Tab-separated table of C-alpha atoms in Angstrom:
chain	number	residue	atom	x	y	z
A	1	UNK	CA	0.000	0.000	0.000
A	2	UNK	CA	1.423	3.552	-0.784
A	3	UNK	CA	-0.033	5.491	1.560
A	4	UNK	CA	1.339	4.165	5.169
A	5	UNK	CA	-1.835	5.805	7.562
A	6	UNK	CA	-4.504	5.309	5.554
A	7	UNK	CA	-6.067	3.403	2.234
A	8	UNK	CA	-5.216	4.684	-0.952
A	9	UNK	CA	-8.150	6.238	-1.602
A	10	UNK	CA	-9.635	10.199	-2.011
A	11	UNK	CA	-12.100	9.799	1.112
A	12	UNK	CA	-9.106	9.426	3.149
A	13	UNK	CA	-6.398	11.459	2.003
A	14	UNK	CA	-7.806	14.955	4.201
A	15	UNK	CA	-9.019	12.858	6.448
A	16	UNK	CA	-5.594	11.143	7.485
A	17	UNK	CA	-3.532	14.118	6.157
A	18	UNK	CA	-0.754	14.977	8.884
A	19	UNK	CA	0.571	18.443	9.496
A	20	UNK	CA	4.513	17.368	10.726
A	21	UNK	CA	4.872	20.618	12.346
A	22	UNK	CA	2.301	19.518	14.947
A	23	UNK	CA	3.330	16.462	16.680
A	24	UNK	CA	0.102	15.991	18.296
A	25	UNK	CA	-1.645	15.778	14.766
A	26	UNK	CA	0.810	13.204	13.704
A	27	UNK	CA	1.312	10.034	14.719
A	28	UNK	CA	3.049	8.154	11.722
A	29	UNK	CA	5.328	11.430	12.098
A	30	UNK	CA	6.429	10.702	15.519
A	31	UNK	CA	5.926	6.827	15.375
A	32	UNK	CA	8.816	6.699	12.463
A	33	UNK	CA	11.808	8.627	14.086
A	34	UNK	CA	11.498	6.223	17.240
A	35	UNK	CA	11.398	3.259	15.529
A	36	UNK	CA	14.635	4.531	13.611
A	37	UNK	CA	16.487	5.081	16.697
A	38	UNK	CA	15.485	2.503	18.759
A	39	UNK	CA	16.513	0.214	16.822
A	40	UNK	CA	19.348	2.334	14.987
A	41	UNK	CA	18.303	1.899	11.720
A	42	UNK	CA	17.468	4.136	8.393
A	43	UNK	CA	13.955	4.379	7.727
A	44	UNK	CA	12.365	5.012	4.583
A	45	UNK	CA	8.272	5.850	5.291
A	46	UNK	CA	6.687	4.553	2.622
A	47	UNK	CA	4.303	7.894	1.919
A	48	UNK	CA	1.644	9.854	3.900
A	49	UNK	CA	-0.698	12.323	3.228
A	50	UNK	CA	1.051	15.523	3.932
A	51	UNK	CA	-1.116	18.609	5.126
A	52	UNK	CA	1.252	21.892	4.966
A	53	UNK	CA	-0.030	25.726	4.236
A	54	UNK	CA	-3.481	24.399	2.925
A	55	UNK	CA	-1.789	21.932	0.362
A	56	UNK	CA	-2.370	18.153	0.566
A	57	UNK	CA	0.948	16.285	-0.594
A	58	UNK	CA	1.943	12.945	-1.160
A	59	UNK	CA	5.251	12.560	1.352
A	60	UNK	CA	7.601	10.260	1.937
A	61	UNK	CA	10.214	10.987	4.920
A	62	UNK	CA	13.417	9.154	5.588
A	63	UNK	CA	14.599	9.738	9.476
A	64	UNK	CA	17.850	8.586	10.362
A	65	UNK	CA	19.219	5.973	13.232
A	66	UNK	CA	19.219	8.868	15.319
A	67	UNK	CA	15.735	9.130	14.653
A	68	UNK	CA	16.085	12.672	12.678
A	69	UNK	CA	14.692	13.361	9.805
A	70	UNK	CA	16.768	13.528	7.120
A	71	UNK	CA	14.497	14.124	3.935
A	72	UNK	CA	11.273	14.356	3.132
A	73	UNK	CA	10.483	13.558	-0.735
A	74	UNK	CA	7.234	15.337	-2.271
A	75	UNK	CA	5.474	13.129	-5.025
A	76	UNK	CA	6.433	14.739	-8.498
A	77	UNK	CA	4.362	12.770	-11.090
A	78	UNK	CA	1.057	12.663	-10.094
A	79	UNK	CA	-1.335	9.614	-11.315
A	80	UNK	CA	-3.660	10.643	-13.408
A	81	UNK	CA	-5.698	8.024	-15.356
A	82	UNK	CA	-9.207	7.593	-16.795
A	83	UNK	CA	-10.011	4.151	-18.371
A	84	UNK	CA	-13.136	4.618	-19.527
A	85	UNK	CA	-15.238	1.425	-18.704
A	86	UNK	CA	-12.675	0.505	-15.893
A	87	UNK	CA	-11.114	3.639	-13.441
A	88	UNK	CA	-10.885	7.392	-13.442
A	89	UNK	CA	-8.977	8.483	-10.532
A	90	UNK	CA	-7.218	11.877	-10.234
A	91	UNK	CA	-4.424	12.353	-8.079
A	92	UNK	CA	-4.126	16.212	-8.704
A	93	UNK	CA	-7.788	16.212	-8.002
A	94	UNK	CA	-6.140	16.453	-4.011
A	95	UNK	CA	-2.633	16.454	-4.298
A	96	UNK	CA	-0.113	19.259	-5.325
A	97	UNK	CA	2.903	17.737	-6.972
A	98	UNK	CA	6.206	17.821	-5.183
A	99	UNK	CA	8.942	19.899	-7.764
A	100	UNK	CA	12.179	18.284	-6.240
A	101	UNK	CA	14.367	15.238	-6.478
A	102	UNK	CA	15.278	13.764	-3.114
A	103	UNK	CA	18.898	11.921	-2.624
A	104	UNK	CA	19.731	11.534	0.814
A	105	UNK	CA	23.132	10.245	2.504
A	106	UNK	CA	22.492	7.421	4.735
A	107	UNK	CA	24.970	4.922	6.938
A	108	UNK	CA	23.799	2.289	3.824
A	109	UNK	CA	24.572	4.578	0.860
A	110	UNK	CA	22.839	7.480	-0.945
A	111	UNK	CA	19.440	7.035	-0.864
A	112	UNK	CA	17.304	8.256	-3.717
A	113	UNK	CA	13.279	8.619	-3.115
A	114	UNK	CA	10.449	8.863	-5.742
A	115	UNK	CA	6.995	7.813	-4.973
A	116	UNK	CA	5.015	5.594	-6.864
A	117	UNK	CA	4.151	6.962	-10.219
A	118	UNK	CA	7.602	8.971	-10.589
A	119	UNK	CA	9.101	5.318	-11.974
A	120	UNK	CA	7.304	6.205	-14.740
A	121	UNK	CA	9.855	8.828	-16.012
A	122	UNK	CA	13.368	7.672	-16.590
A	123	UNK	CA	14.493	11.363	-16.404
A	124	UNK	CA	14.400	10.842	-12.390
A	125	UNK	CA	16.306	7.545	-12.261
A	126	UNK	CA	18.792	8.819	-14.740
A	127	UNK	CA	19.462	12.143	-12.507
A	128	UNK	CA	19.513	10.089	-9.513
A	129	UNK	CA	22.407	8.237	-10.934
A	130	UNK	CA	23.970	11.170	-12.250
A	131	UNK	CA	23.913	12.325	-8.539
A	132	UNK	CA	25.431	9.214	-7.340
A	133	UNK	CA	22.952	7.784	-5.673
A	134	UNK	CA	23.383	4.165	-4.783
A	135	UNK	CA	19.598	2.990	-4.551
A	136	UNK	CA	15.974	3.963	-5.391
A	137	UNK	CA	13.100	3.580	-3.611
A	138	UNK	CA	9.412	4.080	-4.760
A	139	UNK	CA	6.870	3.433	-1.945
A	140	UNK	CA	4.116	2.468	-4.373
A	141	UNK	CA	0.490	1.031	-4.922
A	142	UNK	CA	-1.220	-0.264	-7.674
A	143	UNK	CA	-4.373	-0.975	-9.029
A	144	UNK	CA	-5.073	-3.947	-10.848
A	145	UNK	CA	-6.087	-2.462	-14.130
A	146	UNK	CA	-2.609	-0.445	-14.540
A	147	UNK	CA	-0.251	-1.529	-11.504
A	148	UNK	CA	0.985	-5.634	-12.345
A	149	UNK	CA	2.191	-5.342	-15.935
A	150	UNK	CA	3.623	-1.702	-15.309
A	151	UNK	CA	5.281	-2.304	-12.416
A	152	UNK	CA	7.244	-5.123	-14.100
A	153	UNK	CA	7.826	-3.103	-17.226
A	154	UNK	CA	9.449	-0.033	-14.773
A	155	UNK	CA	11.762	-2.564	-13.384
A	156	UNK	CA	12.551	-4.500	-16.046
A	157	UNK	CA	13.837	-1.061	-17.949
A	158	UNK	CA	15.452	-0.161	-15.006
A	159	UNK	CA	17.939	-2.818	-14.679
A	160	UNK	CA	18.345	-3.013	-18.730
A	161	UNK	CA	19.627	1.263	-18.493
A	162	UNK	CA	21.915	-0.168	-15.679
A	163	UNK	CA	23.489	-3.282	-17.830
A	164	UNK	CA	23.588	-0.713	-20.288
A	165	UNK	CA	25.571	1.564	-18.765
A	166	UNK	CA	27.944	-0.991	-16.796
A	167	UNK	CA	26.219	0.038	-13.593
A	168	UNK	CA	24.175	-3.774	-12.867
């Protein structure tokens, strides 16, 4: 599931939306930095419905074995689709769109964050490389009339740019 509070699914996004500059409104905030340092470990949050200045955002944070945070990745491509017979579901219907790549240095390498849907665009992996960073993760969920075969696609292209470029 991408969203780590709450289903992935419009009647919950405000609903389980957390503002991270109040603690007391949330939990998966405060629950993720204490699992990173109590057991002194790197933790990448899959995502969360971020509320900030009015704006809804699809977030992933990354805290540190200290329990810090150490970044906090916006969701740049949206999901937009309308299949007509099958699912129409709008993404920027609630979310605003992140407009920055994340790479974060971690005691396991240089972590790289995208969010679902930003696999999609090979101009993200390919600057994440550029920038050195030694693995990508995408927190992700999807549905079964575009998630199965895509998802394998992404991947598979992934590691054939990597042979490509002597990188596997």
């Amino acid at each position: 599931m991408e969203m780590s509070n709450c289903p992935y699914s419009n009647d919950y996004f405000a609903k389980c939306a957390e503002d991270f500059e109040d603690k007391t409104a949330s939990p998966s905030f405060t629950m993720l930095p204490e699992i990173a340092s109590c057991c002194g470990i790197t933790v990448v949050g899959g995502s969360i419905p971020e509320l900030n200045n009015g704006q809804l955002y699809n977030t992933c944070c990354v805290f540190g074995p200290d329990g810090k945070l150490k970044a906090k990745h916006r969701k740049i491509h949206l999901f937009d689709v309308d299949i007509q017979g099958d699912i129409s579901f709008k993404e920027s219907d609630f979310f605003t769109a992140g407009n920055k790549p994340t790479i974060v240095d971690t005691d396991i390498g240089r972590i790289a964050v995208g969010i679902c849907h930003d696999i999609r665009f090979p101009e993200l992996a390919m600057l994440y490389r550029e920038k050195g960073a030694d693995m990508i993760c995408y927190p992700g969920a999807f549905n079964m009339s575009t998630g199965e075969l895509l998802w394998e696609l992404m991947q598979r292209a992934r590691k054939v740019y990597l042979v490509v470029c002597g990188v596997s």
